[in-house]
Amino acid sequence: MAMNRREMLIGAACATTGTLVLSPGARAGDFSERKRLQFPKLLDARTTGRFGLTAMEGSVNFTGRATSKTYGFNQDYLGPTLQISNGAVQAKIQNTLNEPITVHWHGLLLPGVQDGGPHQEIARGQSWTPQLDVAQAPSTAWYHTHIHEHTARQVYQGLAGVIQVTDGRDQDRGLPNSYGENDLLLVLQDKRLDDAGGMSYRPHMMDLMHGFVGNQILVNGQSDGLAVVPRGIVRLRLLNASNARIFSLFLEDGRPMHMIATDGGYLSKSMAVQQLRLSPGERAEVLVDFGQAGSTSLMSAEHANVGSGGMMGGMMGGMSRMTDAFRDRSFVVLPFSVDDRLKSSIDRLPDQIESDVSALEGKAVRQRRISLDMSMGPGMMHGGMGAGFAINGRPFDIERIDFNVAKGTVEHWTVESPMLAHPFHVHGAYFQVLSENGNKPGVENQGWKDTILVDKQVELLIRFDHAAAEQKPFMFHCHILEHEDAGMMGQFSVT
Ligand code: C2O
Ligand code: CU
Ligand code: CU
């Protein structure tokens, strides 16, 4: 593939400063070694009203150099893309692994008994057959294991997949919807590969503190993907399914992305963004115009989530190797190549998008303060010097319900994270963002959300329409999975 001048310049720049992602295929400019990007198989449950997922062991050669042991649903790594629409959907999950798992539907608005959180273990050899009562606007959600204290390792091994809730009307909305053609699902992850090219999950103390960040970017489980796109408007459905990496996405040639949906569904109109921050657990849907301009690459700036000041700052100062790894740098997430023989059925951006974003302002009946706490001290983790993870001073306790919310009400939550930025997620409810650090929320935080990166303080209006008894409560937690497992999680009932 021919390289343009800009790609060559970027490639040269990267060669001198070094990129975080060290594999040669990750350098901007030279994509000749790359293979066509694969998309997860579609599992269409819209007409059948049922689907089956089998958690199984697998192996994947991520780099062509070494095989890694993985987990997947119905396949070696990750799972199929579920397409569902509103109504009753019968699920059957079988666990053939040697350890218990759960399957949580992140982004589906379901009652607590269907939610698949840590109270709904599927023991080895067992199955779980919930009926999901789906009733929500079209959106991109996902599913992943949520087992008590082992979510990070199991998700890292591959127990995750995407859910597309559709109403079959995207064509009327003027939105691209041909899966894998002009509607591209991009599951963004990172892996830490050893010298041999294999993946292992052995977090050190610093990994627990900042979350486990990798040195190789995967898109849909592939390290060397090249997305072939048609001329015209292409939709990207982005999911950050990394354990801890925060992406700051942009297009290499400066072309804007037009945001059309957040976690909970469509915005009422598309909004242009130059840079899109996507933290673990978040989804975003954007349109990219490949009509006039040609090929480009999806890039990410390094997000340095190393905290500031105080004890954390002092500690970080002493750890030059770590600060090095977090230095501000950009890297290629996925190159695109326009194939002129292909044409997208959509060649213009929609003016308006029919959406269900109704303002919650003035409806809150009570306030809560949620503080995402990290404390440093000896003996708090693995018997050594470490960080204690908690919410409002209390680490997660699966026996303790933190509070009850009145069903059908709206609450005003002020969520604070004084040290690092933490992606905050609530089960069973969507929220709207009132403010971020006192300011109007950024484009990525408009519309309905279920996960938001809290970098100091956010104010949320949350609508609780789904019931959860104390036996099967909803979770609220940091979606840096190492933090969640270490105790930055709480649970509430809705009655
Ligand atoms: Cu995506 Cu509680 O999880
Ligand atoms: Cu969730
Ligand atoms: Cu966190």
Short mmCIF file of C-alpha atoms and ligand atoms in Angstrom, two decimals:
data_model
loop_
_atom_site.label_atom_id
_atom_site.label_comp_id
_atom_site.label_asym_id
_atom_site.label_seq_id
_atom_site.Cartn_x
_atom_site.Cartn_y
_atom_site.Cartn_z
CA MET A 1 0.00 0.00 0.00
CA ALA A 2 1.31 3.42 -0.91
CA MET A 3 2.26 5.72 1.89
CA ASN A 4 1.36 9.37 1.67
CA ARG A 5 3.74 12.11 2.70
CA ARG A 6 2.00 12.74 5.97
CA GLU A 7 2.12 9.08 6.94
CA MET A 8 5.84 9.06 6.15
CA LEU A 9 6.45 12.08 8.36
CA ILE A 10 4.49 10.57 11.22
CA GLY A 11 6.30 7.29 10.75
CA ALA A 12 9.63 9.04 10.93
CA ALA A 13 8.62 10.99 14.01
CA CYS A 14 7.57 7.81 15.76
CA ALA A 15 10.80 6.09 14.90
CA THR A 16 12.81 8.71 16.74
CA THR A 17 10.64 9.21 19.81
CA GLY A 18 9.56 5.57 20.10
CA THR A 19 5.98 4.52 20.51
CA LEU A 20 4.38 2.88 23.49
CA VAL A 21 3.22 0.09 21.26
CA LEU A 22 6.48 -1.46 20.32
CA SER A 23 5.59 -3.96 17.65
CA PRO A 24 6.70 -2.83 14.19
CA GLY A 25 3.18 -3.25 12.80
CA ALA A 26 1.97 -0.54 15.14
CA ARG A 27 4.05 2.25 13.58
CA ALA A 28 2.10 4.76 11.58
CA GLY A 29 2.95 4.68 7.91
CA ASP A 30 3.77 1.09 7.17
CA PHE A 31 0.70 -1.10 7.09
CA SER A 32 1.77 -3.47 4.34
CA GLU A 33 2.09 -6.36 6.78
CA ARG A 34 -1.40 -5.90 8.11
CA LYS A 35 -4.32 -8.23 7.47
CA ARG A 36 -7.91 -7.34 6.88
CA LEU A 37 -9.68 -6.55 10.15
CA GLN A 38 -12.03 -9.32 11.28
CA PHE A 39 -15.35 -8.70 13.00
CA PRO A 40 -16.90 -10.92 15.65
CA LYS A 41 -19.52 -13.31 14.26
CA LEU A 42 -23.07 -12.03 14.41
CA LEU A 43 -25.50 -13.92 16.60
CA ASP A 44 -28.86 -12.63 15.51
CA ALA A 45 -31.50 -13.23 18.18
CA ARG A 46 -34.00 -10.75 16.75
CA THR A 47 -36.22 -13.28 15.04
CA THR A 48 -35.51 -16.34 17.19
CA GLY A 49 -35.75 -14.49 20.51
CA ARG A 50 -32.99 -16.68 21.93
CA PHE A 51 -29.24 -17.09 21.98
CA GLY A 52 -26.66 -19.34 23.57
CA LEU A 53 -23.18 -18.53 24.87
CA THR A 54 -20.70 -21.17 25.97
CA ALA A 55 -17.71 -20.02 27.97
CA MET A 56 -14.73 -22.10 26.86
CA GLU A 57 -10.97 -22.31 26.95
CA GLY A 58 -9.09 -21.37 23.83
CA SER A 59 -5.73 -20.34 22.49
CA VAL A 60 -4.76 -17.43 20.31
CA ASN A 61 -1.58 -16.43 18.58
CA PHE A 62 -1.79 -12.65 18.94
CA THR A 63 1.50 -11.84 17.26
CA GLY A 64 2.31 -14.85 15.08
CA ARG A 65 5.12 -15.67 17.48
CA ALA A 66 3.60 -17.43 20.49
CA THR A 67 0.31 -18.95 21.53
CA SER A 68 -1.54 -17.62 24.55
CA LYS A 69 -4.14 -19.41 26.61
CA THR A 70 -7.41 -17.54 26.40
CA TYR A 71 -11.09 -17.70 27.25
CA GLY A 72 -13.97 -16.98 24.91
CA PHE A 73 -17.67 -17.41 24.34
CA ASN A 74 -18.41 -19.89 21.52
CA GLN A 75 -14.86 -19.28 20.25
CA ASP A 76 -11.25 -18.92 21.38
CA TYR A 77 -11.26 -15.29 22.42
CA LEU A 78 -14.07 -12.78 23.09
CA GLY A 79 -17.59 -13.69 21.94
CA PRO A 80 -20.06 -13.18 19.11
CA THR A 81 -21.91 -9.90 18.61
CA LEU A 82 -25.45 -10.34 19.87
CA GLN A 83 -28.13 -8.57 17.91
CA ILE A 84 -31.30 -8.18 19.91
CA SER A 85 -34.44 -6.08 19.81
CA ASN A 86 -37.02 -5.21 22.43
CA GLY A 87 -39.07 -8.00 23.93
CA ALA A 88 -38.27 -11.21 25.79
CA VAL A 89 -34.94 -12.75 24.86
CA GLN A 90 -34.11 -16.19 26.23
CA ALA A 91 -30.42 -16.57 27.04
CA LYS A 92 -28.56 -19.76 27.81
CA ILE A 93 -25.05 -19.47 29.22
CA GLN A 94 -22.99 -22.59 29.69
CA ASN A 95 -19.78 -22.59 31.63
CA THR A 96 -17.32 -25.24 30.51
CA LEU A 97 -14.39 -23.55 32.27
CA ASN A 98 -12.70 -24.84 35.39
CA GLU A 99 -13.82 -21.92 37.48
CA PRO A 100 -17.03 -19.99 38.13
CA ILE A 101 -17.97 -16.99 35.97
CA THR A 102 -20.92 -14.64 35.65
CA VAL A 103 -22.29 -12.88 32.58
CA HIS A 104 -23.28 -9.27 33.14
CA TRP A 105 -25.13 -7.26 30.48
CA HIS A 106 -23.37 -3.92 30.69
CA GLY A 107 -25.68 -1.29 29.23
CA LEU A 108 -28.88 -3.34 29.18
CA LEU A 109 -31.51 -1.90 31.49
CA LEU A 110 -32.74 -5.02 33.26
CA PRO A 111 -33.94 -5.86 36.77
CA GLY A 112 -31.35 -7.10 39.28
CA VAL A 113 -32.28 -10.80 38.86
CA GLN A 114 -31.26 -10.64 35.18
CA ASP A 115 -28.20 -8.41 35.62
CA GLY A 116 -25.53 -11.12 35.96
CA GLY A 117 -23.46 -9.40 38.63
CA PRO A 118 -21.25 -11.07 41.25
CA HIS A 119 -24.26 -12.61 43.03
CA GLN A 120 -25.15 -14.70 39.98
CA GLU A 121 -22.29 -17.16 39.75
CA ILE A 122 -22.38 -19.88 37.14
CA ALA A 123 -20.35 -22.70 38.67
CA ARG A 124 -18.08 -24.82 36.47
CA GLY A 125 -20.08 -27.22 34.37
CA GLN A 126 -23.29 -25.34 35.11
CA SER A 127 -25.55 -23.10 33.06
CA TRP A 128 -27.69 -20.03 33.63
CA THR A 129 -30.85 -19.39 31.62
CA PRO A 130 -32.18 -15.91 32.34
CA GLN A 131 -34.95 -14.43 30.26
CA LEU A 132 -33.92 -10.89 29.43
CA ASP A 133 -36.80 -8.42 29.25
CA VAL A 134 -35.29 -5.94 26.83
CA ALA A 135 -37.06 -2.58 26.58
CA GLN A 136 -34.77 0.24 25.57
CA ALA A 137 -33.64 2.53 22.80
CA PRO A 138 -31.16 1.23 20.19
CA SER A 139 -27.63 1.21 21.53
CA THR A 140 -24.32 -0.61 21.70
CA ALA A 141 -23.95 -2.51 24.96
CA TRP A 142 -21.69 -5.36 25.95
CA TYR A 143 -21.46 -8.47 28.07
CA HIS A 144 -18.64 -9.63 30.30
CA THR A 145 -17.87 -11.78 33.30
CA HIS A 146 -18.27 -10.08 36.70
CA ILE A 147 -17.05 -12.69 39.13
CA HIS A 148 -16.18 -11.55 42.65
CA GLU A 149 -12.48 -10.57 42.84
CA HIS A 150 -11.53 -12.18 39.50
CA THR A 151 -13.26 -9.99 36.95
CA ALA A 152 -10.02 -8.38 35.77
CA ARG A 153 -8.23 -11.63 35.01
CA GLN A 154 -11.24 -13.27 33.37
CA VAL A 155 -12.07 -10.30 31.15
CA TYR A 156 -8.39 -10.04 30.23
CA GLN A 157 -8.50 -13.73 29.22
CA GLY A 158 -11.35 -12.88 26.86
CA LEU A 159 -14.75 -13.23 28.53
CA ALA A 160 -16.47 -10.29 26.83
CA GLY A 161 -18.53 -9.51 23.75
CA VAL A 162 -20.78 -6.86 22.23
CA ILE A 163 -24.57 -6.46 22.18
CA GLN A 164 -26.34 -4.38 19.57
CA VAL A 165 -29.85 -3.39 20.54
CA THR A 166 -31.59 -2.47 17.30
CA ASP A 167 -35.08 -1.51 16.21
CA GLY A 168 -34.42 -2.13 12.51
CA ARG A 169 -34.89 1.55 11.63
CA ASP A 170 -31.34 2.79 11.11
CA GLN A 171 -31.87 2.98 7.38
CA ASP A 172 -34.73 5.46 7.99
CA ARG A 173 -32.44 7.42 10.28
CA GLY A 174 -29.93 7.68 7.47
CA LEU A 175 -27.32 5.77 9.46
CA PRO A 176 -24.97 3.11 8.10
CA ASN A 177 -26.01 -0.32 9.37
CA SER A 178 -24.33 -3.02 7.28
CA TYR A 179 -22.30 -4.93 9.84
CA GLY A 180 -18.65 -5.17 8.89
CA GLU A 181 -19.16 -3.07 5.75
CA ASN A 182 -20.17 0.49 6.63
CA ASP A 183 -21.04 -0.23 10.29
CA LEU A 184 -17.80 -1.31 11.94
CA LEU A 185 -17.62 -2.69 15.43
CA LEU A 186 -14.27 -1.90 17.02
CA VAL A 187 -13.52 -3.59 20.35
CA LEU A 188 -10.48 -1.76 21.69
CA GLN A 189 -8.18 -3.56 24.10
CA ASP A 190 -4.57 -3.75 25.06
CA LYS A 191 -2.43 -6.69 26.06
CA ARG A 192 0.93 -6.95 27.71
CA LEU A 193 2.95 -9.40 25.68
CA ASP A 194 6.19 -10.85 26.91
CA ASP A 195 9.39 -11.11 24.86
CA ALA A 196 8.21 -14.37 23.33
CA GLY A 197 4.98 -12.69 22.20
CA GLY A 198 2.66 -14.47 24.63
CA MET A 199 0.19 -12.80 26.96
CA SER A 200 0.20 -13.30 30.67
CA TYR A 201 -1.64 -11.61 33.48
CA ARG A 202 0.58 -11.07 36.50
CA PRO A 203 -0.14 -7.61 37.86
CA HIS A 204 2.50 -6.00 40.07
CA MET A 205 1.74 -3.51 42.79
CA MET A 206 1.98 -0.58 40.36
CA ASP A 207 -0.40 -2.37 37.98
CA LEU A 208 -2.95 -2.66 40.73
CA MET A 209 -2.55 1.01 41.50
CA HIS A 210 -2.96 2.28 37.93
CA GLY A 211 -4.69 -0.70 36.41
CA PHE A 212 -3.05 -3.26 34.12
CA VAL A 213 -1.98 -1.53 30.91
CA GLY A 214 -0.57 -3.40 27.94
CA ASN A 215 2.07 -2.79 25.25
CA GLN A 216 0.05 -4.05 22.29
CA ILE A 217 -3.25 -2.72 20.99
CA LEU A 218 -5.88 -5.20 19.84
CA VAL A 219 -8.95 -4.37 17.78
CA ASN A 220 -11.51 -7.19 17.82
CA GLY A 221 -8.78 -9.40 19.24
CA GLN A 222 -6.47 -8.71 16.30
CA SER A 223 -3.10 -6.97 16.62
CA ASP A 224 -2.46 -6.35 12.93
CA GLY A 225 -5.85 -5.34 11.55
CA LEU A 226 -6.43 -3.01 8.63
CA ALA A 227 -10.03 -1.89 8.15
CA VAL A 228 -11.08 -1.80 4.52
CA VAL A 229 -13.80 0.82 4.16
CA PRO A 230 -16.09 1.95 1.34
CA ARG A 231 -16.28 5.47 -0.06
CA GLY A 232 -18.86 7.47 1.85
CA ILE A 233 -19.96 7.62 5.47
CA VAL A 234 -18.78 4.85 7.75
CA ARG A 235 -20.03 4.24 11.27
CA LEU A 236 -17.63 3.14 13.99
CA ARG A 237 -19.06 1.49 17.09
CA LEU A 238 -16.31 1.85 19.63
CA LEU A 239 -16.10 -0.14 22.85
CA ASN A 240 -13.23 0.22 25.27
CA ALA A 241 -12.99 -3.32 26.67
CA SER A 242 -9.53 -2.83 28.15
CA ASN A 243 -8.91 -3.49 31.81
CA ALA A 244 -7.47 -0.05 32.44
CA ARG A 245 -6.30 1.82 29.35
CA ILE A 246 -7.96 5.16 28.64
CA PHE A 247 -7.99 6.04 24.93
CA SER A 248 -7.94 9.59 23.56
CA LEU A 249 -8.94 8.87 19.99
CA PHE A 250 -8.40 11.05 16.94
CA LEU A 251 -7.98 10.63 13.21
CA GLU A 252 -4.45 10.99 11.98
CA ASP A 253 -5.22 13.53 9.24
CA GLY A 254 -7.20 15.77 11.58
CA ARG A 255 -10.56 14.82 10.07
CA PRO A 256 -13.40 15.14 12.61
CA MET A 257 -15.43 12.26 13.95
CA HIS A 258 -19.16 12.89 14.18
CA MET A 259 -20.49 11.49 17.41
CA ILE A 260 -23.98 10.02 17.09
CA ALA A 261 -24.38 7.83 20.17
CA THR A 262 -23.07 7.40 23.70
CA ASP A 263 -23.45 4.37 26.01
CA GLY A 264 -27.23 4.65 26.20
CA GLY A 265 -28.09 5.40 22.57
CA TYR A 266 -28.44 8.13 20.01
CA LEU A 267 -27.83 11.83 20.46
CA SER A 268 -30.48 14.08 18.91
CA LYS A 269 -27.94 15.29 16.36
CA SER A 270 -24.41 14.40 15.37
CA MET A 271 -21.64 16.40 17.01
CA ALA A 272 -18.18 16.84 15.55
CA VAL A 273 -15.23 15.94 17.75
CA GLN A 274 -11.52 16.15 17.07
CA GLN A 275 -10.57 14.00 20.02
CA LEU A 276 -12.67 11.44 21.83
CA ARG A 277 -11.81 10.14 25.26
CA LEU A 278 -13.00 6.60 25.86
CA SER A 279 -12.38 4.99 29.23
CA PRO A 280 -12.85 1.31 30.10
CA GLY A 281 -16.49 0.27 29.83
CA GLU A 282 -17.57 3.24 27.70
CA ARG A 283 -19.02 3.02 24.18
CA ALA A 284 -19.23 5.72 21.55
CA GLU A 285 -20.57 5.66 18.03
CA VAL A 286 -19.13 8.04 15.47
CA LEU A 287 -19.52 8.64 11.75
CA VAL A 288 -16.41 9.20 9.66
CA ASP A 289 -16.55 10.65 6.17
CA PHE A 290 -14.49 8.57 3.73
CA GLY A 291 -16.19 10.24 0.76
CA GLN A 292 -13.78 12.97 -0.36
CA ALA A 293 -10.76 12.33 1.80
CA GLY A 294 -9.06 8.98 1.49
CA SER A 295 -7.48 6.59 3.91
CA THR A 296 -6.44 7.63 7.39
CA SER A 297 -5.75 6.00 10.75
CA LEU A 298 -7.49 5.95 14.07
CA MET A 299 -4.88 7.10 16.57
CA SER A 300 -4.82 7.53 20.31
CA ALA A 301 -2.87 9.87 22.52
CA GLU A 302 -1.44 8.33 25.63
CA HIS A 303 -3.59 9.24 28.61
CA ALA A 304 -1.30 9.66 31.57
CA ASN A 305 -3.42 8.52 34.48
CA VAL A 306 -0.75 8.88 37.11
CA GLY A 307 -2.47 11.15 39.59
CA SER A 308 -1.19 14.41 40.93
CA GLY A 309 0.37 15.77 44.07
CA GLY A 310 0.40 14.34 47.55
CA MET A 311 1.63 10.92 48.33
CA MET A 312 0.90 9.64 44.85
CA GLY A 313 2.91 12.41 43.20
CA GLY A 314 5.83 11.77 45.51
CA MET A 315 5.79 8.09 44.79
CA MET A 316 5.51 8.55 41.07
CA GLY A 317 8.46 10.92 41.08
CA GLY A 318 10.64 8.12 42.35
CA MET A 319 9.52 5.68 39.73
CA SER A 320 11.05 7.00 36.55
CA ARG A 321 10.49 3.79 34.65
CA MET A 322 6.75 4.07 35.17
CA THR A 323 6.58 7.76 34.40
CA ASP A 324 8.48 6.97 31.21
CA ALA A 325 5.85 4.48 30.18
CA PHE A 326 3.11 7.04 30.74
CA ARG A 327 4.77 9.88 28.88
CA ASP A 328 2.52 11.65 26.45
CA ARG A 329 2.74 9.87 23.11
CA SER A 330 0.44 8.84 20.31
CA PHE A 331 0.05 5.46 18.71
CA VAL A 332 -1.93 3.82 15.94
CA VAL A 333 -5.10 2.03 16.98
CA LEU A 334 -6.32 1.03 13.52
CA PRO A 335 -5.44 2.08 9.98
CA PHE A 336 -8.22 2.42 7.38
CA SER A 337 -7.89 1.81 3.69
CA VAL A 338 -10.57 3.07 1.31
CA ASP A 339 -11.48 0.56 -1.38
CA ASP A 340 -12.83 2.49 -4.37
CA ARG A 341 -14.77 -0.51 -5.60
CA LEU A 342 -16.95 -0.27 -2.49
CA LYS A 343 -19.51 2.42 -1.80
CA SER A 344 -21.34 3.12 1.43
CA SER A 345 -25.12 3.37 1.08
CA ILE A 346 -24.88 6.59 3.12
CA ASP A 347 -23.06 9.60 1.73
CA ARG A 348 -24.17 12.43 4.00
CA LEU A 349 -24.40 13.10 7.71
CA PRO A 350 -27.88 13.08 9.23
CA ASP A 351 -29.29 16.50 10.25
CA GLN A 352 -31.27 15.19 13.18
CA ILE A 353 -31.42 11.79 14.80
CA GLU A 354 -34.55 10.62 16.47
CA SER A 355 -33.53 9.94 20.07
CA ASP A 356 -35.07 9.62 23.50
CA VAL A 357 -32.90 12.06 25.40
CA SER A 358 -35.29 13.86 27.72
CA ALA A 359 -33.91 16.25 30.29
CA LEU A 360 -33.84 15.03 33.87
CA GLU A 361 -33.08 18.48 35.27
CA GLY A 362 -35.13 19.45 38.28
CA LYS A 363 -36.40 15.92 38.81
CA ALA A 364 -33.93 14.70 41.42
CA VAL A 365 -35.48 13.73 44.74
CA ARG A 366 -32.28 13.11 46.65
CA GLN A 367 -28.57 13.72 46.63
CA ARG A 368 -25.67 11.38 47.27
CA ARG A 369 -21.93 11.91 47.44
CA ILE A 370 -19.76 9.12 46.11
CA SER A 371 -16.05 9.31 46.70
CA LEU A 372 -13.74 6.94 44.81
CA ASP A 373 -11.00 6.42 47.35
CA MET A 374 -7.46 5.16 47.18
CA SER A 375 -5.46 5.18 50.33
CA MET A 376 -1.82 4.29 50.58
CA GLY A 377 -0.28 2.37 53.38
CA PRO A 378 1.41 -0.80 54.49
CA GLY A 379 -0.48 -4.03 54.78
CA MET A 380 -3.48 -2.98 52.75
CA MET A 381 -2.92 -5.27 49.84
CA HIS A 382 -1.10 -8.58 49.58
CA GLY A 383 0.50 -7.86 52.92
CA GLY A 384 2.85 -5.27 51.45
CA MET A 385 2.95 -1.60 50.70
CA GLY A 386 -0.02 -0.86 48.51
CA ALA A 387 -3.18 1.04 47.85
CA GLY A 388 -6.50 0.43 49.52
CA PHE A 389 -9.46 0.78 47.20
CA ALA A 390 -12.82 1.83 48.53
CA ILE A 391 -15.92 3.92 47.95
CA ASN A 392 -16.77 6.45 50.66
CA GLY A 393 -14.03 4.89 52.77
CA ARG A 394 -15.45 1.39 52.64
CA PRO A 395 -14.01 -1.40 50.49
CA PHE A 396 -16.48 -3.68 48.70
CA ASP A 397 -18.22 -6.24 50.87
CA ILE A 398 -20.48 -8.65 48.99
CA GLU A 399 -22.54 -9.07 52.20
CA ARG A 400 -23.21 -5.34 52.60
CA ILE A 401 -25.87 -3.32 50.76
CA ASP A 402 -24.69 0.27 50.77
CA PHE A 403 -28.06 1.94 50.26
CA ASN A 404 -31.53 1.59 48.80
CA VAL A 405 -32.95 3.75 46.02
CA ALA A 406 -36.68 4.33 45.56
CA LYS A 407 -37.77 2.77 42.27
CA GLY A 408 -38.97 5.23 39.65
CA THR A 409 -37.04 8.19 41.06
CA VAL A 410 -34.19 10.37 39.84
CA GLU A 411 -31.17 11.02 42.08
CA HIS A 412 -28.41 13.60 41.93
CA TRP A 413 -25.00 12.01 42.54
CA THR A 414 -21.80 13.94 42.99
CA VAL A 415 -18.95 11.57 42.21
CA GLU A 416 -15.42 12.52 43.17
CA SER A 417 -12.03 11.01 42.55
CA PRO A 418 -9.35 13.05 44.23
CA MET A 419 -6.33 10.97 43.13
CA LEU A 420 -6.51 9.24 39.73
CA ALA A 421 -9.21 9.45 37.08
CA HIS A 422 -11.61 6.53 37.49
CA PRO A 423 -14.26 5.33 35.02
CA PHE A 424 -17.39 5.18 37.17
CA HIS A 425 -20.15 2.74 36.18
CA VAL A 426 -23.64 2.14 37.54
CA HIS A 427 -25.66 -1.02 36.85
CA GLY A 428 -29.35 -1.06 35.99
CA ALA A 429 -29.68 2.65 35.26
CA TYR A 430 -28.63 5.39 32.86
CA PHE A 431 -27.59 8.88 33.82
CA GLN A 432 -27.15 12.31 32.32
CA VAL A 433 -24.11 14.39 33.14
CA LEU A 434 -24.90 17.76 34.70
CA SER A 435 -21.34 18.94 35.02
CA GLU A 436 -17.70 17.92 34.86
CA ASN A 437 -15.56 19.86 37.33
CA GLY A 438 -18.24 22.54 37.38
CA ASN A 439 -18.32 22.91 33.59
CA LYS A 440 -20.79 21.82 30.98
CA PRO A 441 -20.03 18.19 30.02
CA GLY A 442 -17.89 17.48 26.95
CA VAL A 443 -19.36 16.02 23.76
CA GLU A 444 -18.51 12.45 24.82
CA ASN A 445 -20.60 12.92 27.95
CA GLN A 446 -23.83 14.21 26.44
CA GLY A 447 -26.88 11.99 26.17
CA TRP A 448 -27.48 8.81 28.17
CA LYS A 449 -24.48 7.24 29.86
CA ASP A 450 -23.78 4.32 32.17
CA THR A 451 -20.03 4.86 32.53
CA ILE A 452 -18.09 8.12 32.83
CA LEU A 453 -14.48 8.98 33.45
CA VAL A 454 -14.36 10.94 36.71
CA ASP A 455 -11.29 13.13 36.73
CA LYS A 456 -11.89 15.09 39.99
CA GLN A 457 -15.66 15.64 40.03
CA VAL A 458 -18.84 15.00 38.07
CA GLU A 459 -22.48 15.62 38.86
CA LEU A 460 -24.95 13.06 37.52
CA LEU A 461 -28.72 12.77 37.31
CA ILE A 462 -29.57 9.07 37.45
CA ARG A 463 -32.94 7.55 36.68
CA PHE A 464 -33.73 4.30 38.51
CA ASP A 465 -36.52 2.45 36.75
CA HIS A 466 -35.46 -1.14 37.38
CA ALA A 467 -35.91 -3.14 40.54
CA ALA A 468 -33.15 -4.96 42.38
CA ALA A 469 -33.81 -6.75 45.66
CA GLU A 470 -31.08 -7.01 48.31
CA GLN A 471 -30.35 -10.61 47.24
CA LYS A 472 -29.54 -9.49 43.67
CA PRO A 473 -28.46 -5.87 44.02
CA PHE A 474 -26.94 -3.54 41.44
CA MET A 475 -23.24 -2.66 41.51
CA PHE A 476 -21.62 0.74 41.19
CA HIS A 477 -17.89 0.71 40.68
CA CYS A 478 -14.72 1.81 38.99
CA HIS A 479 -14.37 0.07 35.61
CA ILE A 480 -10.59 -0.15 35.90
CA LEU A 481 -11.05 -3.83 36.61
CA GLU A 482 -8.08 -4.13 38.96
CA HIS A 483 -9.62 -1.35 41.09
CA GLU A 484 -13.03 -3.00 41.03
CA ASP A 485 -11.62 -6.35 42.15
CA ALA A 486 -9.58 -4.65 44.87
CA GLY A 487 -12.64 -3.05 46.44
CA MET A 488 -13.65 0.11 44.56
CA MET A 489 -17.22 -1.11 44.26
CA GLY A 490 -20.46 -0.89 46.18
CA GLN A 491 -23.96 -2.28 45.80
CA PHE A 492 -27.47 -0.89 46.14
CA SER A 493 -31.00 -2.17 45.95
CA VAL A 494 -33.88 -0.52 44.12
CA THR A 495 -37.34 -1.08 45.58
CU1 C2O B 1 -19.09 -3.52 32.81
CU2 C2O B 1 -20.15 -3.84 36.65
O1 C2O B 1 -19.59 -3.75 34.72
CU CU B 2 -22.54 -2.92 34.07
CU CU B 3 -10.33 3.14 39.45
#
